[in-house]
mmCIF file of C-alpha atoms in Angstrom:
data_model
loop_
_atom_site.group_PDB
_atom_site.id
_atom_site.type_symbol
_atom_site.label_atom_id
_atom_site.label_comp_id
_atom_site.label_asym_id
_atom_site.label_seq_id
_atom_site.Cartn_x
_atom_site.Cartn_y
_atom_site.Cartn_z
ATOM 1 C CA MET A 1 28.364 12.272 2.184
ATOM 2 C CA ARG A 2 27.698 11.166 5.737
ATOM 3 C CA SER A 3 26.890 7.472 6.098
ATOM 4 C CA PRO A 4 23.524 6.465 7.648
ATOM 5 C CA PRO A 5 23.455 5.633 11.386
ATOM 6 C CA ALA A 6 24.844 2.152 11.967
ATOM 7 C CA ARG A 7 21.872 1.114 14.114
ATOM 8 C CA TYR A 8 19.498 1.824 11.215
ATOM 9 C CA VAL A 9 21.723 -0.141 8.847
ATOM 10 C CA LEU A 10 21.548 -3.092 11.249
ATOM 11 C CA ALA A 11 17.756 -2.786 11.481
ATOM 12 C CA LEU A 12 17.460 -2.859 7.673
ATOM 13 C CA LEU A 13 19.840 -5.809 7.354
ATOM 14 C CA ALA A 14 17.798 -7.663 9.956
ATOM 15 C CA PHE A 15 14.610 -6.675 8.094
ATOM 16 C CA PHE A 16 15.846 -8.329 4.899
ATOM 17 C CA GLY A 17 17.219 -11.294 6.843
ATOM 18 C CA LEU A 18 13.843 -12.062 8.408
ATOM 19 C CA ALA A 19 12.151 -11.339 5.074
ATOM 20 C CA ASN A 20 14.431 -13.952 3.549
ATOM 21 C CA VAL A 21 13.784 -16.719 6.075
ATOM 22 C CA TYR A 22 10.025 -16.093 6.178
ATOM 23 C CA ALA A 23 9.864 -16.194 2.398
ATOM 24 C CA LEU A 24 11.787 -19.479 2.524
ATOM 25 C CA ARG A 25 9.414 -20.770 5.193
ATOM 26 C CA PHE A 26 6.110 -19.944 3.526
ATOM 27 C CA ASN A 27 6.743 -20.168 -0.214
ATOM 28 C CA LEU A 28 5.909 -23.865 0.098
ATOM 29 C CA SER A 29 2.399 -22.913 1.286
ATOM 30 C CA VAL A 30 1.740 -21.725 -2.294
ATOM 31 C CA ALA A 31 3.928 -24.116 -4.271
ATOM 32 C CA ILE A 32 2.511 -27.198 -2.543
ATOM 33 C CA SER A 33 -0.731 -26.660 -4.490
ATOM 34 C CA GLU A 34 1.182 -27.957 -7.539
ATOM 35 C CA LEU A 35 2.038 -31.273 -5.859
ATOM 36 C CA LYS A 36 -0.439 -34.124 -6.324
ATOM 37 C CA TRP A 37 -0.497 -35.258 -2.737
ATOM 38 C CA SER A 38 -3.423 -35.747 -0.366
ATOM 39 C CA SER A 39 -4.493 -32.929 1.950
ATOM 40 C CA ASN A 40 -3.246 -34.901 4.953
ATOM 41 C CA THR A 41 0.204 -35.377 3.404
ATOM 42 C CA LYS A 42 0.419 -31.679 2.533
ATOM 43 C CA GLY A 43 -0.580 -30.815 6.092
ATOM 44 C CA VAL A 44 2.155 -33.012 7.558
ATOM 45 C CA VAL A 45 4.765 -31.473 5.239
ATOM 46 C CA LEU A 46 3.744 -27.910 6.119
ATOM 47 C CA ALA A 47 3.612 -28.651 9.862
ATOM 48 C CA SER A 48 6.974 -30.476 9.972
ATOM 49 C CA PHE A 49 8.902 -27.199 9.857
ATOM 50 C CA PHE A 50 7.675 -26.273 13.325
ATOM 51 C CA TYR A 51 9.080 -29.411 14.960
ATOM 52 C CA GLY A 52 12.605 -28.464 13.952
ATOM 53 C CA TYR A 53 11.889 -24.836 14.799
ATOM 54 C CA ALA A 54 11.032 -25.701 18.409
ATOM 55 C CA LEU A 55 14.322 -27.541 18.978
ATOM 56 C CA THR A 56 16.665 -24.565 18.549
ATOM 57 C CA ASN A 57 14.811 -21.601 20.063
ATOM 58 C CA ILE A 58 16.227 -21.822 23.587
ATOM 59 C CA PRO A 59 19.701 -23.028 22.470
ATOM 60 C CA GLY A 60 19.705 -20.078 20.047
ATOM 61 C CA GLY A 61 19.209 -17.638 22.922
ATOM 62 C CA PHE A 62 22.084 -19.149 24.936
ATOM 63 C CA LEU A 63 24.392 -19.340 21.917
ATOM 64 C CA ALA A 64 23.722 -15.707 21.000
ATOM 65 C CA ARG A 65 24.500 -14.597 24.568
ATOM 66 C CA LYS A 66 27.789 -16.501 24.501
ATOM 67 C CA TYR A 67 29.023 -15.940 20.935
ATOM 68 C CA GLY A 68 27.014 -12.914 19.767
ATOM 69 C CA GLY A 69 23.952 -12.800 17.570
ATOM 70 C CA LYS A 70 25.676 -12.047 14.261
ATOM 71 C CA HIS A 71 27.009 -15.509 13.487
ATOM 72 C CA VAL A 72 24.168 -17.403 15.182
ATOM 73 C CA PHE A 73 21.578 -15.512 13.123
ATOM 74 C CA GLY A 74 23.670 -15.683 9.951
ATOM 75 C CA ILE A 75 24.446 -19.412 10.157
ATOM 76 C CA GLY A 76 20.819 -20.216 10.951
ATOM 77 C CA CYS A 77 19.619 -18.303 7.897
ATOM 78 C CA LEU A 78 22.305 -19.897 5.718
ATOM 79 C CA CYS A 79 21.237 -23.383 6.828
ATOM 80 C CA THR A 80 17.612 -22.661 5.880
ATOM 81 C CA THR A 81 18.710 -21.181 2.536
ATOM 82 C CA ILE A 82 20.829 -24.171 1.500
ATOM 83 C CA LEU A 83 18.131 -26.681 2.434
ATOM 84 C CA THR A 84 15.573 -24.672 0.475
ATOM 85 C CA LEU A 85 17.629 -25.184 -2.682
ATOM 86 C CA PHE A 86 17.238 -28.959 -2.181
ATOM 87 C CA THR A 87 13.449 -28.776 -1.682
ATOM 88 C CA PRO A 88 12.447 -29.690 -5.286
ATOM 89 C CA LEU A 89 14.817 -32.669 -5.348
ATOM 90 C CA ALA A 90 13.416 -33.940 -2.040
ATOM 91 C CA ALA A 91 9.803 -33.422 -3.175
ATOM 92 C CA TYR A 92 10.391 -35.490 -6.327
ATOM 93 C CA GLN A 93 11.846 -38.341 -4.276
ATOM 94 C CA SER A 94 9.370 -38.601 -1.417
ATOM 95 C CA PRO A 95 7.128 -36.394 0.743
ATOM 96 C CA TRP A 96 8.871 -37.888 3.778
ATOM 97 C CA LEU A 97 12.262 -36.776 2.517
ATOM 98 C CA LEU A 98 10.743 -33.310 2.169
ATOM 99 C CA VAL A 99 9.516 -33.583 5.764
ATOM 100 C CA ALA A 100 13.144 -34.178 6.824
ATOM 101 C CA ILE A 101 14.284 -31.153 4.783
ATOM 102 C CA ARG A 102 11.590 -28.985 6.370
ATOM 103 C CA ILE A 103 12.566 -30.097 9.875
ATOM 104 C CA GLY A 104 16.152 -29.118 9.033
ATOM 105 C CA GLU A 105 14.966 -25.716 7.813
ATOM 106 C CA GLY A 106 13.107 -25.257 11.085
ATOM 107 C CA ILE A 107 16.244 -26.111 13.063
ATOM 108 C CA GLY A 108 18.163 -23.421 11.165
ATOM 109 C CA GLU A 109 15.476 -20.776 11.445
ATOM 110 C CA GLY A 110 14.708 -21.470 15.112
ATOM 111 C CA VAL A 111 17.710 -19.444 16.271
ATOM 112 C CA SER A 112 16.785 -16.328 14.268
ATOM 113 C CA TYR A 113 14.565 -14.362 16.654
ATOM 114 C CA PRO A 114 16.541 -15.094 19.871
ATOM 115 C CA ALA A 115 19.840 -14.217 18.163
ATOM 116 C CA LEU A 116 18.434 -11.046 16.646
ATOM 117 C CA ILE A 117 16.897 -9.720 19.831
ATOM 118 C CA VAL A 118 20.226 -10.262 21.640
ATOM 119 C CA MET A 119 21.879 -8.076 18.985
ATOM 120 C CA LEU A 120 19.174 -5.426 19.317
ATOM 121 C CA SER A 121 19.657 -5.305 23.092
ATOM 122 C CA HIS A 122 23.205 -4.017 22.376
ATOM 123 C CA TRP A 123 22.247 -1.669 19.545
ATOM 124 C CA VAL A 124 18.907 0.002 20.262
ATOM 125 C CA PRO A 125 18.557 2.942 22.690
ATOM 126 C CA PRO A 126 15.449 2.500 24.899
ATOM 127 C CA LEU A 127 13.423 5.382 23.425
ATOM 128 C CA GLU A 128 14.034 4.116 19.873
ATOM 129 C CA ARG A 129 13.270 0.525 20.807
ATOM 130 C CA THR A 130 9.828 0.211 19.251
ATOM 131 C CA ILE A 131 10.558 1.698 15.836
ATOM 132 C CA LEU A 132 14.024 0.169 15.282
ATOM 133 C CA SER A 133 13.108 -3.281 16.597
ATOM 134 C CA ASN A 134 9.892 -3.368 14.619
ATOM 135 C CA ILE A 135 11.609 -2.232 11.425
ATOM 136 C CA ALA A 136 13.667 -5.397 11.868
ATOM 137 C CA PHE A 137 10.784 -7.667 12.889
ATOM 138 C CA SER A 138 8.407 -6.411 10.190
ATOM 139 C CA GLY A 139 10.729 -8.119 7.725
ATOM 140 C CA ALA A 140 8.928 -11.340 8.632
ATOM 141 C CA MET A 141 5.626 -9.965 7.333
ATOM 142 C CA PHE A 142 7.335 -8.413 4.314
ATOM 143 C CA GLY A 143 8.845 -11.791 3.471
ATOM 144 C CA THR A 144 5.376 -13.287 3.589
ATOM 145 C CA VAL A 145 4.017 -10.510 1.378
ATOM 146 C CA VAL A 146 6.762 -11.116 -1.182
ATOM 147 C CA ALA A 147 6.756 -14.908 -1.028
ATOM 148 C CA MET A 148 3.083 -15.563 -1.656
ATOM 149 C CA PRO A 149 2.416 -13.583 -4.855
ATOM 150 C CA ILE A 150 5.850 -14.201 -6.369
ATOM 151 C CA SER A 151 5.554 -17.908 -5.585
ATOM 152 C CA GLY A 152 2.202 -17.945 -7.367
ATOM 153 C CA LEU A 153 3.695 -16.217 -10.415
ATOM 154 C CA LEU A 154 6.731 -18.504 -10.519
ATOM 155 C CA CYS A 155 4.531 -21.596 -10.268
ATOM 156 C CA GLN A 156 2.750 -20.505 -13.446
ATOM 157 C CA HIS A 157 5.369 -18.476 -15.321
ATOM 158 C CA GLY A 158 8.760 -19.460 -13.843
ATOM 159 C CA PHE A 159 11.548 -21.191 -15.726
ATOM 160 C CA PRO A 160 11.190 -24.951 -16.412
ATOM 161 C CA SER A 161 13.313 -27.098 -14.140
ATOM 162 C CA PRO A 162 14.592 -30.661 -14.492
ATOM 163 C CA PRO A 163 13.753 -33.501 -14.344
ATOM 164 C CA HIS A 164 10.152 -32.969 -15.515
ATOM 165 C CA GLY A 165 10.266 -29.426 -16.840
ATOM 166 C CA SER A 166 7.898 -28.191 -14.126
ATOM 167 C CA LYS A 167 7.933 -24.513 -13.192
ATOM 168 C CA TRP A 168 7.156 -24.735 -9.471
ATOM 169 C CA PRO A 169 10.778 -25.630 -8.472
ATOM 170 C CA SER A 170 11.867 -22.168 -9.660
ATOM 171 C CA VAL A 171 10.164 -20.806 -6.523
ATOM 172 C CA PHE A 172 12.838 -22.404 -4.336
ATOM 173 C CA TYR A 173 15.783 -21.669 -6.626
ATOM 174 C CA VAL A 174 14.948 -17.944 -6.876
ATOM 175 C CA PHE A 175 14.381 -17.418 -3.159
ATOM 176 C CA GLY A 176 17.354 -19.629 -2.263
ATOM 177 C CA CYS A 177 19.734 -17.561 -4.403
ATOM 178 C CA LEU A 178 18.405 -14.331 -2.878
ATOM 179 C CA GLY A 179 19.096 -15.829 0.539
ATOM 180 C CA LEU A 180 22.731 -16.455 -0.377
ATOM 181 C CA VAL A 181 23.128 -12.834 -1.524
ATOM 182 C CA TRP A 182 21.693 -11.593 1.785
ATOM 183 C CA TRP A 183 24.009 -13.842 3.808
ATOM 184 C CA VAL A 184 27.145 -12.454 2.149
ATOM 185 C CA THR A 185 25.911 -8.891 2.814
ATOM 186 C CA TRP A 186 25.174 -9.709 6.466
ATOM 187 C CA LEU A 187 28.620 -11.245 6.898
ATOM 188 C CA PHE A 188 30.403 -8.019 5.955
ATOM 189 C CA PHE A 189 28.088 -5.291 7.299
ATOM 190 C CA ALA A 190 26.585 -6.620 10.565
ATOM 191 C CA PHE A 191 28.370 -6.503 13.933
ATOM 192 C CA ASN A 192 27.455 -7.821 17.379
ATOM 193 C CA SER A 193 27.656 -4.452 19.132
ATOM 194 C CA PRO A 194 28.650 -0.805 18.524
ATOM 195 C CA ALA A 195 32.010 -1.504 20.205
ATOM 196 C CA LYS A 196 32.821 -4.094 17.523
ATOM 197 C CA HIS A 197 31.779 -1.954 14.545
ATOM 198 C CA PRO A 198 34.941 -0.586 12.864
ATOM 199 C CA ARG A 199 33.206 2.244 10.976
ATOM 200 C CA ILE A 200 30.550 3.543 13.387
ATOM 201 C CA ASP A 201 30.543 7.266 14.145
ATOM 202 C CA ILE A 202 31.977 7.749 17.633
ATOM 203 C CA SER A 203 29.099 10.044 18.692
ATOM 204 C CA GLU A 204 26.550 7.381 17.728
ATOM 205 C CA ARG A 205 28.452 4.734 19.662
ATOM 206 C CA ILE A 206 28.596 6.915 22.778
ATOM 207 C CA HIS A 207 24.884 7.739 22.472
ATOM 208 C CA ILE A 208 23.858 4.068 22.193
ATOM 209 C CA GLU A 209 26.115 2.784 24.946
ATOM 210 C CA THR A 210 25.229 5.612 27.346
ATOM 211 C CA LYS A 211 21.461 5.229 26.975
ATOM 212 C CA ILE A 212 21.576 1.447 27.313
ATOM 213 C CA ALA A 213 23.867 1.675 30.361
ATOM 214 C CA GLU A 214 21.472 4.135 32.025
ATOM 215 C CA GLU A 215 18.569 1.737 31.544
ATOM 216 C CA MET A 216 20.552 -1.226 32.821
ATOM 217 C CA ALA A 217 21.456 0.707 35.972
ATOM 218 C CA GLU A 218 17.749 1.363 36.606
ATOM 219 C CA GLN A 219 16.696 -2.250 35.954
ATOM 220 C CA LYS A 220 14.522 -3.353 38.856
ATOM 221 C CA ILE A 221 13.984 -7.025 38.047
ATOM 222 C CA PHE A 222 16.252 -9.858 36.938
ATOM 223 C CA LYS A 223 19.407 -8.222 38.244
ATOM 224 C CA GLY A 224 21.631 -11.238 37.587
ATOM 225 C CA SER A 225 24.989 -10.784 35.878
ATOM 226 C CA ASP A 226 26.730 -11.652 32.652
ATOM 227 C CA THR A 227 27.654 -15.075 34.061
ATOM 228 C CA ARG A 228 24.542 -15.894 36.118
ATOM 229 C CA ILE A 229 21.149 -16.177 34.437
ATOM 230 C CA PRO A 230 18.258 -15.804 36.963
ATOM 231 C CA ILE A 231 16.221 -18.718 35.569
ATOM 232 C CA ARG A 232 13.941 -19.129 38.601
ATOM 233 C CA GLU A 233 13.170 -15.418 38.775
ATOM 234 C CA ILE A 234 12.393 -15.289 35.049
ATOM 235 C CA PHE A 235 9.990 -18.222 35.036
ATOM 236 C CA THR A 236 8.172 -17.158 38.202
ATOM 237 C CA SER A 237 7.650 -13.598 36.949
ATOM 238 C CA TRP A 238 4.059 -12.517 36.222
ATOM 239 C CA PRO A 239 5.159 -10.015 33.523
ATOM 240 C CA VAL A 240 7.031 -12.798 31.703
ATOM 241 C CA TRP A 241 4.009 -15.118 31.800
ATOM 242 C CA ALA A 242 1.752 -12.303 30.624
ATOM 243 C CA ILE A 243 3.978 -11.998 27.541
ATOM 244 C CA PHE A 244 3.975 -15.788 27.039
ATOM 245 C CA ILE A 245 0.163 -15.979 27.150
ATOM 246 C CA ASN A 246 -0.147 -13.077 24.722
ATOM 247 C CA SER A 247 2.363 -14.782 22.431
ATOM 248 C CA PHE A 248 0.396 -18.020 22.388
ATOM 249 C CA CYS A 249 -2.960 -16.374 21.676
ATOM 250 C CA GLY A 250 -1.598 -13.989 19.040
ATOM 251 C CA MET A 251 0.444 -16.611 17.216
ATOM 252 C CA PHE A 252 -2.437 -19.091 17.166
ATOM 253 C CA GLY A 253 -4.382 -16.776 14.889
ATOM 254 C CA TYR A 254 -1.303 -15.614 12.985
ATOM 255 C CA TYR A 255 -0.139 -19.094 12.003
ATOM 256 C CA ALA A 256 -3.670 -20.290 11.297
ATOM 257 C CA LEU A 257 -4.140 -17.569 8.700
ATOM 258 C CA LEU A 258 -0.588 -17.659 7.390
ATOM 259 C CA THR A 259 -0.559 -21.352 6.509
ATOM 260 C CA CYS A 260 -4.239 -21.755 5.619
ATOM 261 C CA LEU A 261 -5.001 -18.617 3.590
ATOM 262 C CA PRO A 262 -3.662 -19.991 0.283
ATOM 263 C CA SER A 263 -5.776 -23.144 0.629
ATOM 264 C CA PHE A 264 -8.795 -21.110 1.772
ATOM 265 C CA PHE A 265 -8.689 -18.798 -1.240
ATOM 266 C CA ASN A 266 -7.998 -21.690 -3.601
ATOM 267 C CA ASP A 267 -10.323 -24.411 -2.274
ATOM 268 C CA VAL A 268 -13.161 -22.426 -0.670
ATOM 269 C CA LEU A 269 -13.327 -19.137 -2.611
ATOM 270 C CA ASN A 270 -12.086 -20.755 -5.864
ATOM 271 C CA PHE A 271 -9.409 -18.220 -6.811
ATOM 272 C CA ASN A 272 -6.667 -19.385 -9.191
ATOM 273 C CA ILE A 273 -3.114 -19.818 -7.908
ATOM 274 C CA THR A 274 -1.899 -16.383 -9.097
ATOM 275 C CA ASP A 275 -4.833 -14.542 -7.489
ATOM 276 C CA ASP A 276 -4.479 -16.844 -4.499
ATOM 277 C CA GLY A 277 -0.870 -15.718 -3.928
ATOM 278 C CA PHE A 278 -1.668 -12.003 -4.218
ATOM 279 C CA LEU A 279 -4.777 -12.172 -2.019
ATOM 280 C CA SER A 280 -2.990 -14.262 0.634
ATOM 281 C CA ALA A 281 -0.241 -11.621 0.746
ATOM 282 C CA LEU A 282 -2.545 -8.578 0.912
ATOM 283 C CA PRO A 283 -3.318 -8.757 4.675
ATOM 284 C CA TYR A 284 0.395 -9.017 5.496
ATOM 285 C CA GLY A 285 1.261 -6.092 3.225
ATOM 286 C CA LEU A 286 -1.171 -3.971 5.222
ATOM 287 C CA MET A 287 0.323 -5.387 8.422
ATOM 288 C CA VAL A 288 3.803 -4.065 7.524
ATOM 289 C CA VAL A 289 2.344 -0.557 7.118
ATOM 290 C CA VAL A 290 0.503 -0.837 10.452
ATOM 291 C CA ILE A 291 3.645 -2.095 12.252
ATOM 292 C CA VAL A 292 5.863 0.778 11.085
ATOM 293 C CA PHE A 293 3.249 3.489 11.697
ATOM 294 C CA SER A 294 2.233 2.197 15.139
ATOM 295 C CA SER A 295 5.901 1.804 16.180
ATOM 296 C CA TRP A 296 6.657 5.397 15.214
ATOM 297 C CA LEU A 297 3.585 6.601 17.124
ATOM 298 C CA VAL A 298 4.401 4.547 20.227
ATOM 299 C CA ASP A 299 7.966 5.898 20.458
ATOM 300 C CA ILE A 300 6.684 9.469 20.107
ATOM 301 C CA CYS A 301 4.307 8.866 23.039
ATOM 302 C CA ARG A 302 7.150 7.448 25.126
ATOM 303 C CA ARG A 303 9.686 10.138 24.168
ATOM 304 C CA LYS A 304 7.253 12.982 24.986
ATOM 305 C CA SER A 305 6.022 11.228 28.161
ATOM 306 C CA ILE A 306 2.440 11.227 26.877
ATOM 307 C CA MET A 307 2.084 7.675 28.208
ATOM 308 C CA SER A 308 4.327 5.401 30.246
ATOM 309 C CA THR A 309 6.013 2.436 28.558
ATOM 310 C CA THR A 310 3.770 0.002 30.455
ATOM 311 C CA ALA A 311 0.576 1.856 29.506
ATOM 312 C CA ILE A 312 1.437 2.212 25.817
ATOM 313 C CA ARG A 313 2.424 -1.478 25.542
ATOM 314 C CA LYS A 314 -0.913 -2.520 27.066
ATOM 315 C CA LEU A 315 -2.878 -0.152 24.817
ATOM 316 C CA ALA A 316 -1.109 -1.473 21.730
ATOM 317 C CA GLN A 317 -1.878 -5.048 22.728
ATOM 318 C CA VAL A 318 -5.577 -4.257 23.261
ATOM 319 C CA LEU A 319 -5.830 -2.551 19.871
ATOM 320 C CA ALA A 320 -4.190 -5.548 18.218
ATOM 321 C CA THR A 321 -6.967 -7.896 19.409
ATOM 322 C CA TYR A 322 -9.736 -5.985 17.539
ATOM 323 C CA THR A 323 -10.310 -7.795 14.854
ATOM 324 C CA SER A 324 -20.197 -14.782 2.342
ATOM 325 C CA SER A 325 -19.104 -13.126 -0.593
ATOM 326 C CA LYS A 326 -15.510 -13.167 -1.882
ATOM 327 C CA THR A 327 -15.166 -9.405 -1.365
ATOM 328 C CA ILE A 328 -16.496 -9.402 2.218
ATOM 329 C CA ALA A 329 -14.363 -12.405 3.216
ATOM 330 C CA THR A 330 -11.221 -10.780 1.782
ATOM 331 C CA VAL A 331 -11.885 -7.375 3.456
ATOM 332 C CA HIS A 332 -12.488 -8.999 6.858
ATOM 333 C CA LEU A 333 -9.306 -11.043 6.610
ATOM 334 C CA CYS A 334 -7.254 -7.990 5.603
ATOM 335 C CA LEU A 335 -8.563 -5.909 8.517
ATOM 336 C CA GLY A 336 -8.081 -8.686 11.064
ATOM 337 C CA VAL A 337 -4.546 -9.576 10.033
ATOM 338 C CA SER A 338 -3.249 -6.033 9.475
ATOM 339 C CA LEU A 339 -4.494 -4.696 12.830
ATOM 340 C CA GLY A 340 -2.735 -7.630 14.442
ATOM 341 C CA GLY A 341 0.508 -5.864 13.515
ATOM 342 C CA VAL A 342 0.016 -3.452 16.428
ATOM 343 C CA THR A 343 0.895 -6.320 18.778
ATOM 344 C CA LEU A 344 4.588 -5.863 17.854
ATOM 345 C CA SER A 345 4.407 -2.484 19.581
ATOM 346 C CA GLY A 346 2.871 -4.180 22.626
ATOM 347 C CA ALA A 347 3.813 -7.629 23.911
ATOM 348 C CA GLY A 348 5.966 -8.240 20.844
ATOM 349 C CA ILE A 349 8.694 -5.833 22.005
ATOM 350 C CA ASN A 350 8.078 -6.100 25.769
ATOM 351 C CA TYR A 351 10.943 -8.609 26.175
ATOM 352 C CA LEU A 352 13.439 -5.771 25.754
ATOM 353 C CA ASP A 353 11.562 -3.539 28.211
ATOM 354 C CA ILE A 354 11.480 -5.902 31.153
ATOM 355 C CA ALA A 355 14.864 -7.607 30.787
ATOM 356 C CA PRO A 356 17.146 -6.408 27.975
ATOM 357 C CA ARG A 357 20.103 -8.429 29.292
ATOM 358 C CA TYR A 358 18.137 -11.697 29.148
ATOM 359 C CA SER A 359 15.790 -10.842 26.298
ATOM 360 C CA GLY A 360 17.169 -13.560 24.009
ATOM 361 C CA ILE A 361 16.466 -16.339 26.517
ATOM 362 C CA ILE A 362 13.020 -15.011 27.462
ATOM 363 C CA LEU A 363 12.074 -14.550 23.808
ATOM 364 C CA ALA A 364 13.324 -18.066 22.994
ATOM 365 C CA SER A 365 11.130 -19.492 25.755
ATOM 366 C CA GLY A 366 8.217 -17.424 24.508
ATOM 367 C CA LYS A 367 8.767 -18.708 20.997
ATOM 368 C CA LEU A 368 7.896 -22.174 22.287
ATOM 369 C CA GLN A 369 4.439 -20.721 22.910
ATOM 370 C CA TRP A 370 4.426 -19.729 19.230
ATOM 371 C CA TRP A 371 5.298 -23.302 18.313
ATOM 372 C CA ALA A 372 2.587 -24.660 20.612
ATOM 373 C CA ALA A 373 0.136 -22.244 19.016
ATOM 374 C CA GLY A 374 1.069 -23.625 15.604
ATOM 375 C CA GLY A 375 0.431 -27.179 16.805
ATOM 376 C CA GLU A 376 -2.884 -26.297 18.424
ATOM 377 C CA ARG A 377 -3.849 -24.449 15.263
ATOM 378 C CA LYS A 378 -3.341 -27.618 13.236
ATOM 379 C CA ALA A 379 -5.477 -29.650 15.623
ATOM 380 C CA SER A 380 -8.254 -27.040 15.573
ATOM 381 C CA GLU A 381 -8.134 -26.865 11.792
ATOM 382 C CA ARG A 382 -9.164 -30.516 11.634
ATOM 383 C CA LEU A 383 -12.281 -29.628 13.626
ATOM 384 C CA LEU A 384 -13.143 -26.639 11.459
ATOM 385 C CA VAL A 385 -12.373 -28.076 8.021
ATOM 386 C CA ASP A 386 -13.842 -31.444 7.080
ATOM 387 C CA ASP A 387 -12.894 -31.496 3.392
ATOM 388 C CA GLU A 388 -11.202 -29.310 0.795
ATOM 389 C CA SER A 389 -14.278 -27.268 -0.127
ATOM 390 C CA SER A 390 -16.164 -26.587 3.066
ATOM 391 C CA ILE A 391 -15.679 -25.108 6.511
ATOM 392 C CA ASN A 392 -17.810 -26.178 9.441
ATOM 393 C CA THR A 393 -19.578 -23.602 11.581
ATOM 394 C CA VAL A 394 -18.698 -23.933 15.248
ATOM 395 C CA SER A 395 -21.299 -22.518 17.603
#
């Protein structure tokens, strides 16, 4: 039987890799409800991840360019996985020790997107860019979908863990062990480029390398070279700043909902922790479906020349911005979050369109906008929420 195309295998491995690290990142958003800390302390613990995350984004892009994305992505994920296994121990000792653990997790995970997009720039033919890249990137939403409901179930029905026999630590042990399994798989089946893959079909390798070489020859901006990175040209480019601004605005809403939904359903709508986990995950489950469908549709439009790449990216980005009872609140949240998935077919993949050779560095710089959006989200939350059971109306 013929083996599946190597580029699709890589996309699926990346999908599960991002699913793993996002599950490790956000399972605490559910499990923290079991810890008897103040709302301010919980907020500091949840936010601390992003400080470590910001430190390694740009270094991750440079490291992936120099050493290849495989080991940079793999080591970053392994670091986050190992620290996750120590989360319960740190939480029992002190919330500030847990803050240090979370910062370390952020440092490990910060390299993931820049390293992965560098790998994709070597593996994905231009006219398959949207669907293959977004199969990989939708793993982040899938990880969220999995983490929230399963974390809720494990908090209530997981195995008792020492020293107090509580069940919530099982959240971190289960997801941590799954992360170790993924890392071993990645180590043996992922490769930096088609030229370094020992089992790739020769026709697939020629197809990938030919199509990417053709695009590189037609590249009109950021000419540069493998040794010279055109930093000034990148950071004075209007297309790059357009992507950065879109990243900031999109991630502001994304992180606000992602970290606050469990508390909103629990404290404001009064759902229990199991329902809370499932309902918090529902919008992101719909988002995965929207991402895959819109990516497939976008690549069809590009392949058949129905719309230019620039036009279809802009249309996707516009569509992504369309966004008092329990039922009405839940439906509105699901629609708003899931339609946001179209942005991955717009600005979310535009890094590879405008500068595939330097996509890791540009994405890493853009990810700082994501981090800034997370920080601004936290500040705004304090204006919108004045206690654990009410939300202010801002006119």
